[in-house]
Amino acid sequence: MRILTDPATPARLALPQTVRVVGVVFLVVAALGKLPAVFAIPAGLGDMAVGVSAPFVTPRLARGTHWSGALSFNIMGLVDLVVAVSLGFLAGVGPSPLPHVTPTTAPVALLPLALIPTTAVPLAVALHLVSLARLRAAARTPATVGRAVAAAG
């Protein structure tokens, strides 16, 4: 539990999101005609945006700057994951996929792509949620609370 209270924890939680630049795989597979663009474009571009922005967020957090960009980064990362999973499910192979697209997202249920929704997505969600909780806790430090009370009084 001590590691979560370490001031460098938010930076440690943001850095692994850099790996999400591999979201370009969704775009490549869609270009090969194996995934629907309605899923691959938002999922691929969203993952790439989060992955590219992670190295810019990490140094600021490592310096102890609880900068509002960290909040935006984590929210953007969570929204991307929700959108990607939702579109992947809706454009899937169920009895009535919505929207009706060809091809479907069936390749995401096969290895190696199946590792993304089964392991990478839950890990990324956990990192974002713990990071948000840590940022919230840091915002409630006694110095911050004292300044807020002084400003209100």
Short mmCIF file of N, CA and C in Angstrom, two decimals:
data_model
loop_
_atom_site.label_atom_id
_atom_site.label_comp_id
_atom_site.label_asym_id
_atom_site.label_seq_id
_atom_site.Cartn_x
_atom_site.Cartn_y
_atom_site.Cartn_z
N MET A 1 0.81 -1.19 0.00
CA MET A 1 0.00 0.00 0.00
C MET A 1 0.87 1.26 0.00
N ARG A 2 2.08 1.16 0.55
CA ARG A 2 2.95 2.34 0.60
C ARG A 2 3.30 2.84 -0.79
N ILE A 3 3.42 1.94 -1.74
CA ILE A 3 3.80 2.37 -3.09
C ILE A 3 2.73 3.28 -3.71
N LEU A 4 1.47 3.06 -3.35
CA LEU A 4 0.41 3.91 -3.90
C LEU A 4 0.43 5.31 -3.33
N THR A 5 1.02 5.50 -2.16
CA THR A 5 1.10 6.83 -1.57
C THR A 5 2.37 7.57 -1.97
N ASP A 6 3.27 6.89 -2.66
CA ASP A 6 4.49 7.52 -3.13
C ASP A 6 4.15 8.63 -4.11
N PRO A 7 4.82 9.79 -4.01
CA PRO A 7 4.52 10.90 -4.93
C PRO A 7 4.74 10.57 -6.41
N ALA A 8 5.59 9.60 -6.70
CA ALA A 8 5.88 9.24 -8.10
C ALA A 8 4.87 8.25 -8.67
N THR A 9 3.93 7.80 -7.88
CA THR A 9 2.97 6.79 -8.34
C THR A 9 2.17 7.22 -9.57
N PRO A 10 1.62 8.44 -9.62
CA PRO A 10 0.87 8.81 -10.83
C PRO A 10 1.70 8.69 -12.11
N ALA A 11 2.98 9.04 -12.03
CA ALA A 11 3.84 8.92 -13.22
C ALA A 11 4.04 7.45 -13.57
N ARG A 12 4.23 6.62 -12.56
CA ARG A 12 4.40 5.18 -12.81
C ARG A 12 3.15 4.56 -13.42
N LEU A 13 2.00 5.11 -13.11
CA LEU A 13 0.75 4.57 -13.65
C LEU A 13 0.48 5.08 -15.07
N ALA A 14 1.00 6.24 -15.41
CA ALA A 14 0.77 6.80 -16.75
C ALA A 14 1.72 6.22 -17.79
N LEU A 15 2.95 5.95 -17.41
CA LEU A 15 3.95 5.50 -18.38
C LEU A 15 3.57 4.23 -19.13
N PRO A 16 3.00 3.20 -18.49
CA PRO A 16 2.64 1.99 -19.25
C PRO A 16 1.60 2.24 -20.35
N GLN A 17 0.87 3.33 -20.27
CA GLN A 17 -0.13 3.64 -21.30
C GLN A 17 0.54 3.94 -22.65
N THR A 18 1.84 4.19 -22.64
CA THR A 18 2.59 4.44 -23.88
C THR A 18 2.44 3.27 -24.84
N VAL A 19 2.32 2.07 -24.31
CA VAL A 19 2.20 0.87 -25.14
C VAL A 19 0.98 0.93 -26.04
N ARG A 20 0.01 1.76 -25.69
CA ARG A 20 -1.22 1.81 -26.48
C ARG A 20 -1.01 2.37 -27.89
N VAL A 21 0.18 2.85 -28.21
CA VAL A 21 0.44 3.26 -29.59
C VAL A 21 0.28 2.08 -30.54
N VAL A 22 0.33 0.87 -30.03
CA VAL A 22 0.15 -0.30 -30.89
C VAL A 22 -1.30 -0.40 -31.37
N GLY A 23 -2.15 0.54 -31.00
CA GLY A 23 -3.50 0.60 -31.54
C GLY A 23 -3.50 0.75 -33.05
N VAL A 24 -2.35 1.10 -33.60
CA VAL A 24 -2.21 1.16 -35.04
C VAL A 24 -2.52 -0.20 -35.68
N VAL A 25 -2.41 -1.26 -34.90
CA VAL A 25 -2.72 -2.61 -35.40
C VAL A 25 -4.16 -2.68 -35.88
N PHE A 26 -5.08 -2.04 -35.15
CA PHE A 26 -6.48 -2.04 -35.57
C PHE A 26 -6.62 -1.40 -36.95
N LEU A 27 -5.89 -0.32 -37.19
CA LEU A 27 -5.96 0.35 -38.49
C LEU A 27 -5.38 -0.53 -39.59
N VAL A 28 -4.30 -1.22 -39.30
CA VAL A 28 -3.67 -2.10 -40.29
C VAL A 28 -4.61 -3.26 -40.63
N VAL A 29 -5.20 -3.88 -39.60
CA VAL A 29 -6.09 -5.01 -39.83
C VAL A 29 -7.34 -4.54 -40.59
N ALA A 30 -7.81 -3.33 -40.30
CA ALA A 30 -8.96 -2.79 -41.05
C ALA A 30 -8.57 -2.52 -42.50
N ALA A 31 -7.36 -2.01 -42.72
CA ALA A 31 -6.90 -1.76 -44.09
C ALA A 31 -6.78 -3.06 -44.87
N LEU A 32 -6.54 -4.16 -44.20
CA LEU A 32 -6.48 -5.48 -44.84
C LEU A 32 -7.87 -6.05 -45.08
N GLY A 33 -8.90 -5.33 -44.62
CA GLY A 33 -10.27 -5.76 -44.83
C GLY A 33 -10.76 -6.79 -43.83
N LYS A 34 -10.10 -6.91 -42.68
CA LYS A 34 -10.47 -7.93 -41.69
C LYS A 34 -11.22 -7.37 -40.48
N LEU A 35 -11.28 -6.05 -40.33
CA LEU A 35 -12.04 -5.40 -39.25
C LEU A 35 -12.86 -4.27 -39.85
N PRO A 36 -14.02 -3.98 -39.28
CA PRO A 36 -14.82 -2.86 -39.79
C PRO A 36 -14.21 -1.51 -39.39
N ALA A 37 -14.25 -0.58 -40.31
CA ALA A 37 -13.70 0.76 -40.04
C ALA A 37 -14.44 1.44 -38.90
N VAL A 38 -15.74 1.15 -38.76
CA VAL A 38 -16.53 1.79 -37.71
C VAL A 38 -15.98 1.46 -36.32
N PHE A 39 -15.29 0.35 -36.19
CA PHE A 39 -14.64 -0.03 -34.93
C PHE A 39 -13.17 0.36 -34.95
N ALA A 40 -12.46 0.00 -36.01
CA ALA A 40 -11.00 0.11 -36.05
C ALA A 40 -10.51 1.55 -36.01
N ILE A 41 -11.19 2.45 -36.68
CA ILE A 41 -10.70 3.84 -36.71
C ILE A 41 -10.79 4.50 -35.34
N PRO A 42 -11.97 4.51 -34.67
CA PRO A 42 -11.99 5.13 -33.34
C PRO A 42 -11.11 4.40 -32.32
N ALA A 43 -11.10 3.07 -32.36
CA ALA A 43 -10.30 2.31 -31.39
C ALA A 43 -8.81 2.53 -31.64
N GLY A 44 -8.39 2.46 -32.89
CA GLY A 44 -6.98 2.63 -33.22
C GLY A 44 -6.47 4.04 -32.96
N LEU A 45 -7.22 5.03 -33.43
CA LEU A 45 -6.79 6.42 -33.24
C LEU A 45 -6.83 6.82 -31.76
N GLY A 46 -7.84 6.34 -31.04
CA GLY A 46 -7.93 6.66 -29.61
C GLY A 46 -6.76 6.07 -28.83
N ASP A 47 -6.45 4.82 -29.10
CA ASP A 47 -5.32 4.19 -28.43
C ASP A 47 -4.01 4.90 -28.78
N MET A 48 -3.86 5.25 -30.04
CA MET A 48 -2.64 5.94 -30.45
C MET A 48 -2.53 7.30 -29.76
N ALA A 49 -3.63 8.02 -29.63
CA ALA A 49 -3.61 9.33 -28.98
C ALA A 49 -3.20 9.20 -27.51
N VAL A 50 -3.74 8.21 -26.83
CA VAL A 50 -3.38 7.99 -25.42
C VAL A 50 -1.92 7.58 -25.31
N GLY A 51 -1.48 6.68 -26.18
CA GLY A 51 -0.10 6.21 -26.15
C GLY A 51 0.91 7.30 -26.43
N VAL A 52 0.58 8.18 -27.37
CA VAL A 52 1.49 9.28 -27.72
C VAL A 52 1.52 10.34 -26.61
N SER A 53 0.39 10.57 -25.95
CA SER A 53 0.35 11.61 -24.92
C SER A 53 0.95 11.15 -23.59
N ALA A 54 1.03 9.86 -23.34
CA ALA A 54 1.56 9.36 -22.06
C ALA A 54 2.98 9.86 -21.74
N PRO A 55 3.92 9.87 -22.71
CA PRO A 55 5.25 10.37 -22.37
C PRO A 55 5.28 11.87 -22.04
N PHE A 56 4.28 12.62 -22.45
CA PHE A 56 4.22 14.04 -22.12
C PHE A 56 3.62 14.27 -20.74
N VAL A 57 2.72 13.40 -20.33
CA VAL A 57 2.09 13.51 -19.02
C VAL A 57 3.03 13.01 -17.92
N THR A 58 3.76 11.94 -18.20
CA THR A 58 4.59 11.28 -17.20
C THR A 58 5.63 12.20 -16.55
N PRO A 59 6.43 12.98 -17.30
CA PRO A 59 7.45 13.82 -16.64
C PRO A 59 6.83 14.88 -15.72
N ARG A 60 5.70 15.42 -16.10
CA ARG A 60 5.05 16.42 -15.26
C ARG A 60 4.59 15.80 -13.95
N LEU A 61 4.06 14.60 -14.05
CA LEU A 61 3.63 13.92 -12.83
C LEU A 61 4.83 13.51 -11.98
N ALA A 62 5.92 13.13 -12.61
CA ALA A 62 7.13 12.73 -11.87
C ALA A 62 7.71 13.91 -11.09
N ARG A 63 7.53 15.13 -11.60
CA ARG A 63 8.01 16.32 -10.89
C ARG A 63 7.07 16.71 -9.76
N GLY A 64 5.95 15.98 -9.63
CA GLY A 64 5.02 16.29 -8.55
C GLY A 64 3.98 17.31 -8.94
N THR A 65 3.94 17.66 -10.21
CA THR A 65 2.95 18.62 -10.68
C THR A 65 1.65 17.86 -10.91
N HIS A 66 0.66 18.08 -10.08
CA HIS A 66 -0.62 17.41 -10.26
C HIS A 66 -1.45 18.30 -11.17
N TRP A 67 -1.01 18.27 -12.37
CA TRP A 67 -1.46 19.12 -13.44
C TRP A 67 -2.80 18.62 -13.98
N SER A 68 -3.65 19.53 -14.35
CA SER A 68 -4.99 19.15 -14.81
C SER A 68 -4.94 18.27 -16.06
N GLY A 69 -3.83 18.31 -16.78
CA GLY A 69 -3.67 17.43 -17.94
C GLY A 69 -3.68 15.97 -17.56
N ALA A 70 -3.25 15.65 -16.34
CA ALA A 70 -3.28 14.25 -15.89
C ALA A 70 -4.71 13.78 -15.75
N LEU A 71 -5.57 14.63 -15.27
CA LEU A 71 -6.99 14.29 -15.16
C LEU A 71 -7.58 14.08 -16.56
N SER A 72 -7.29 15.00 -17.47
CA SER A 72 -7.77 14.89 -18.85
C SER A 72 -7.23 13.62 -19.51
N PHE A 73 -5.96 13.34 -19.29
CA PHE A 73 -5.33 12.15 -19.87
C PHE A 73 -6.05 10.88 -19.42
N ASN A 74 -6.31 10.77 -18.13
CA ASN A 74 -6.96 9.56 -17.61
C ASN A 74 -8.41 9.45 -18.08
N ILE A 75 -9.11 10.55 -18.12
CA ILE A 75 -10.49 10.51 -18.61
C ILE A 75 -10.52 10.16 -20.09
N MET A 76 -9.61 10.76 -20.88
CA MET A 76 -9.53 10.44 -22.30
C MET A 76 -9.22 8.95 -22.50
N GLY A 77 -8.32 8.41 -21.69
CA GLY A 77 -7.98 6.99 -21.79
C GLY A 77 -9.15 6.09 -21.48
N LEU A 78 -9.91 6.43 -20.45
CA LEU A 78 -11.09 5.63 -20.09
C LEU A 78 -12.18 5.73 -21.15
N VAL A 79 -12.41 6.94 -21.65
CA VAL A 79 -13.43 7.11 -22.70
C VAL A 79 -13.05 6.31 -23.94
N ASP A 80 -11.79 6.35 -24.32
CA ASP A 80 -11.34 5.56 -25.48
C ASP A 80 -11.62 4.08 -25.28
N LEU A 81 -11.33 3.58 -24.10
CA LEU A 81 -11.56 2.16 -23.84
C LEU A 81 -13.05 1.81 -23.87
N VAL A 82 -13.88 2.66 -23.30
CA VAL A 82 -15.33 2.42 -23.31
C VAL A 82 -15.85 2.43 -24.75
N VAL A 83 -15.41 3.40 -25.53
CA VAL A 83 -15.85 3.49 -26.93
C VAL A 83 -15.39 2.26 -27.71
N ALA A 84 -14.13 1.89 -27.56
CA ALA A 84 -13.60 0.75 -28.31
C ALA A 84 -14.31 -0.55 -27.94
N VAL A 85 -14.48 -0.79 -26.65
CA VAL A 85 -15.15 -2.03 -26.23
C VAL A 85 -16.60 -2.03 -26.68
N SER A 86 -17.27 -0.90 -26.57
CA SER A 86 -18.68 -0.81 -26.98
C SER A 86 -18.83 -1.06 -28.47
N LEU A 87 -18.01 -0.39 -29.28
CA LEU A 87 -18.08 -0.60 -30.73
C LEU A 87 -17.69 -2.03 -31.12
N GLY A 88 -16.69 -2.57 -30.42
CA GLY A 88 -16.28 -3.95 -30.70
C GLY A 88 -17.39 -4.93 -30.41
N PHE A 89 -18.13 -4.69 -29.34
CA PHE A 89 -19.24 -5.56 -28.98
C PHE A 89 -20.41 -5.37 -29.95
N LEU A 90 -20.75 -4.12 -30.24
CA LEU A 90 -21.90 -3.84 -31.10
C LEU A 90 -21.70 -4.31 -32.54
N ALA A 91 -20.47 -4.24 -33.02
CA ALA A 91 -20.19 -4.68 -34.39
C ALA A 91 -19.71 -6.12 -34.42
N GLY A 92 -20.03 -6.86 -33.37
CA GLY A 92 -19.56 -8.24 -33.22
C GLY A 92 -20.36 -9.25 -34.01
N VAL A 93 -20.21 -10.48 -33.62
CA VAL A 93 -20.79 -11.60 -34.36
C VAL A 93 -22.07 -12.13 -33.73
N GLY A 94 -22.68 -11.38 -32.83
CA GLY A 94 -23.90 -11.83 -32.17
C GLY A 94 -25.05 -12.01 -33.13
N PRO A 95 -26.20 -12.40 -32.62
CA PRO A 95 -27.36 -12.66 -33.47
C PRO A 95 -27.84 -11.43 -34.23
N SER A 96 -27.69 -10.25 -33.66
CA SER A 96 -28.07 -9.04 -34.41
C SER A 96 -27.09 -7.92 -34.10
N PRO A 97 -25.93 -7.94 -34.74
CA PRO A 97 -24.95 -6.88 -34.49
C PRO A 97 -25.47 -5.52 -34.96
N LEU A 98 -25.17 -4.52 -34.17
CA LEU A 98 -25.52 -3.14 -34.52
C LEU A 98 -24.23 -2.34 -34.53
N PRO A 99 -23.87 -1.65 -35.49
CA PRO A 99 -24.46 -1.58 -36.82
C PRO A 99 -24.12 -2.83 -37.62
N HIS A 100 -24.89 -3.07 -38.68
CA HIS A 100 -24.63 -4.22 -39.55
C HIS A 100 -23.46 -3.86 -40.47
N VAL A 101 -22.32 -4.43 -40.16
CA VAL A 101 -21.11 -4.13 -40.94
C VAL A 101 -20.46 -5.42 -41.40
N THR A 102 -19.76 -5.31 -42.49
CA THR A 102 -18.97 -6.42 -42.99
C THR A 102 -17.58 -5.88 -43.26
N PRO A 103 -16.55 -6.44 -42.75
CA PRO A 103 -16.51 -7.60 -41.86
C PRO A 103 -16.94 -7.22 -40.45
N THR A 104 -17.11 -8.21 -39.60
CA THR A 104 -17.45 -7.97 -38.20
C THR A 104 -16.16 -7.87 -37.38
N THR A 105 -16.32 -7.74 -36.09
CA THR A 105 -15.15 -7.69 -35.21
C THR A 105 -14.73 -9.08 -34.72
N ALA A 106 -15.15 -10.11 -35.43
CA ALA A 106 -14.80 -11.49 -35.06
C ALA A 106 -13.29 -11.70 -34.88
N PRO A 107 -12.41 -11.09 -35.68
CA PRO A 107 -10.97 -11.31 -35.46
C PRO A 107 -10.48 -10.90 -34.08
N VAL A 108 -11.19 -10.00 -33.42
CA VAL A 108 -10.78 -9.57 -32.08
C VAL A 108 -11.02 -10.69 -31.06
N ALA A 109 -11.81 -11.68 -31.41
CA ALA A 109 -12.05 -12.82 -30.53
C ALA A 109 -11.03 -13.94 -30.76
N LEU A 110 -10.12 -13.75 -31.70
CA LEU A 110 -9.10 -14.75 -32.01
C LEU A 110 -7.72 -14.25 -31.62
N LEU A 111 -6.85 -15.19 -31.25
CA LEU A 111 -5.48 -14.81 -30.94
C LEU A 111 -4.78 -14.32 -32.18
N PRO A 112 -3.92 -13.36 -32.11
CA PRO A 112 -3.41 -12.66 -30.94
C PRO A 112 -4.26 -11.45 -30.52
N LEU A 113 -5.18 -11.01 -31.37
CA LEU A 113 -5.98 -9.83 -31.03
C LEU A 113 -6.85 -10.03 -29.79
N ALA A 114 -7.20 -11.27 -29.47
CA ALA A 114 -8.04 -11.54 -28.30
C ALA A 114 -7.36 -11.13 -27.00
N LEU A 115 -6.05 -11.01 -27.01
CA LEU A 115 -5.33 -10.57 -25.81
C LEU A 115 -5.64 -9.12 -25.46
N ILE A 116 -6.05 -8.34 -26.44
CA ILE A 116 -6.33 -6.92 -26.18
C ILE A 116 -7.55 -6.76 -25.28
N PRO A 117 -8.73 -7.29 -25.67
CA PRO A 117 -9.88 -7.08 -24.78
C PRO A 117 -9.84 -7.91 -23.50
N THR A 118 -9.08 -8.99 -23.49
CA THR A 118 -9.08 -9.86 -22.30
C THR A 118 -8.02 -9.48 -21.27
N THR A 119 -6.93 -8.88 -21.69
CA THR A 119 -5.88 -8.52 -20.73
C THR A 119 -5.50 -7.05 -20.76
N ALA A 120 -5.25 -6.51 -21.96
CA ALA A 120 -4.77 -5.14 -22.05
C ALA A 120 -5.82 -4.12 -21.61
N VAL A 121 -7.07 -4.32 -22.01
CA VAL A 121 -8.12 -3.37 -21.64
C VAL A 121 -8.36 -3.35 -20.13
N PRO A 122 -8.54 -4.51 -19.48
CA PRO A 122 -8.73 -4.45 -18.02
C PRO A 122 -7.53 -3.83 -17.28
N LEU A 123 -6.32 -4.12 -17.75
CA LEU A 123 -5.14 -3.53 -17.12
C LEU A 123 -5.12 -2.01 -17.31
N ALA A 124 -5.41 -1.55 -18.51
CA ALA A 124 -5.43 -0.10 -18.77
C ALA A 124 -6.50 0.60 -17.93
N VAL A 125 -7.68 -0.02 -17.83
CA VAL A 125 -8.75 0.56 -16.99
C VAL A 125 -8.28 0.65 -15.55
N ALA A 126 -7.68 -0.41 -15.04
CA ALA A 126 -7.20 -0.40 -13.65
C ALA A 126 -6.15 0.68 -13.43
N LEU A 127 -5.22 0.83 -14.36
CA LEU A 127 -4.20 1.87 -14.22
C LEU A 127 -4.82 3.26 -14.21
N HIS A 128 -5.79 3.50 -15.09
CA HIS A 128 -6.45 4.81 -15.12
C HIS A 128 -7.23 5.07 -13.83
N LEU A 129 -7.96 4.08 -13.34
CA LEU A 129 -8.76 4.27 -12.14
C LEU A 129 -7.89 4.50 -10.91
N VAL A 130 -6.81 3.74 -10.77
CA VAL A 130 -5.91 3.94 -9.64
C VAL A 130 -5.23 5.30 -9.74
N SER A 131 -4.86 5.69 -10.95
CA SER A 131 -4.24 7.00 -11.15
C SER A 131 -5.20 8.13 -10.77
N LEU A 132 -6.45 8.01 -11.18
CA LEU A 132 -7.44 9.02 -10.81
C LEU A 132 -7.63 9.08 -9.30
N ALA A 133 -7.68 7.92 -8.66
CA ALA A 133 -7.83 7.88 -7.20
C ALA A 133 -6.63 8.52 -6.52
N ARG A 134 -5.45 8.26 -7.04
CA ARG A 134 -4.21 8.83 -6.47
C ARG A 134 -4.18 10.34 -6.67
N LEU A 135 -4.58 10.81 -7.84
CA LEU A 135 -4.61 12.25 -8.10
C LEU A 135 -5.61 12.93 -7.17
N ARG A 136 -6.74 12.28 -6.95
CA ARG A 136 -7.76 12.83 -6.05
C ARG A 136 -7.23 12.91 -4.62
N ALA A 137 -6.54 11.86 -4.20
CA ALA A 137 -5.97 11.85 -2.85
C ALA A 137 -4.91 12.93 -2.70
N ALA A 138 -4.11 13.14 -3.74
CA ALA A 138 -3.08 14.17 -3.68
C ALA A 138 -3.70 15.56 -3.62
N ALA A 139 -4.85 15.72 -4.26
CA ALA A 139 -5.52 17.02 -4.23
C ALA A 139 -6.10 17.32 -2.85
N ARG A 140 -6.28 16.28 -2.04
CA ARG A 140 -6.85 16.46 -0.70
C ARG A 140 -5.80 16.49 0.39
N THR A 141 -4.56 16.81 0.05
CA THR A 141 -3.52 16.87 1.07
C THR A 141 -3.83 18.00 2.04
N PRO A 142 -3.28 17.95 3.25
CA PRO A 142 -3.56 19.00 4.24
C PRO A 142 -3.24 20.40 3.74
N ALA A 143 -2.17 20.56 2.95
CA ALA A 143 -1.84 21.90 2.45
C ALA A 143 -2.93 22.41 1.52
N THR A 144 -3.45 21.53 0.67
CA THR A 144 -4.51 21.93 -0.24
C THR A 144 -5.78 22.27 0.52
N VAL A 145 -6.11 21.44 1.50
CA VAL A 145 -7.30 21.69 2.30
C VAL A 145 -7.15 22.99 3.07
N GLY A 146 -5.96 23.24 3.62
CA GLY A 146 -5.72 24.48 4.37
C GLY A 146 -5.87 25.70 3.50
N ARG A 147 -5.38 25.65 2.25
CA ARG A 147 -5.54 26.78 1.33
C ARG A 147 -6.99 26.99 0.98
N ALA A 148 -7.75 25.91 0.79
CA ALA A 148 -9.16 26.03 0.46
C ALA A 148 -9.95 26.66 1.61
N VAL A 149 -9.61 26.28 2.86
CA VAL A 149 -10.29 26.84 4.02
C VAL A 149 -9.94 28.32 4.16
N ALA A 150 -8.67 28.66 3.95
CA ALA A 150 -8.25 30.06 4.05
C ALA A 150 -8.91 30.92 2.98
N ALA A 151 -9.05 30.38 1.78
CA ALA A 151 -9.69 31.14 0.68
C ALA A 151 -11.18 31.34 0.95
N ALA A 152 -11.81 30.35 1.57
CA ALA A 152 -13.24 30.44 1.85
C ALA A 152 -13.53 31.39 3.01
N GLY A 153 -12.57 31.52 3.93
CA GLY A 153 -12.79 32.30 5.15
C GLY A 153 -12.52 33.72 4.98
#
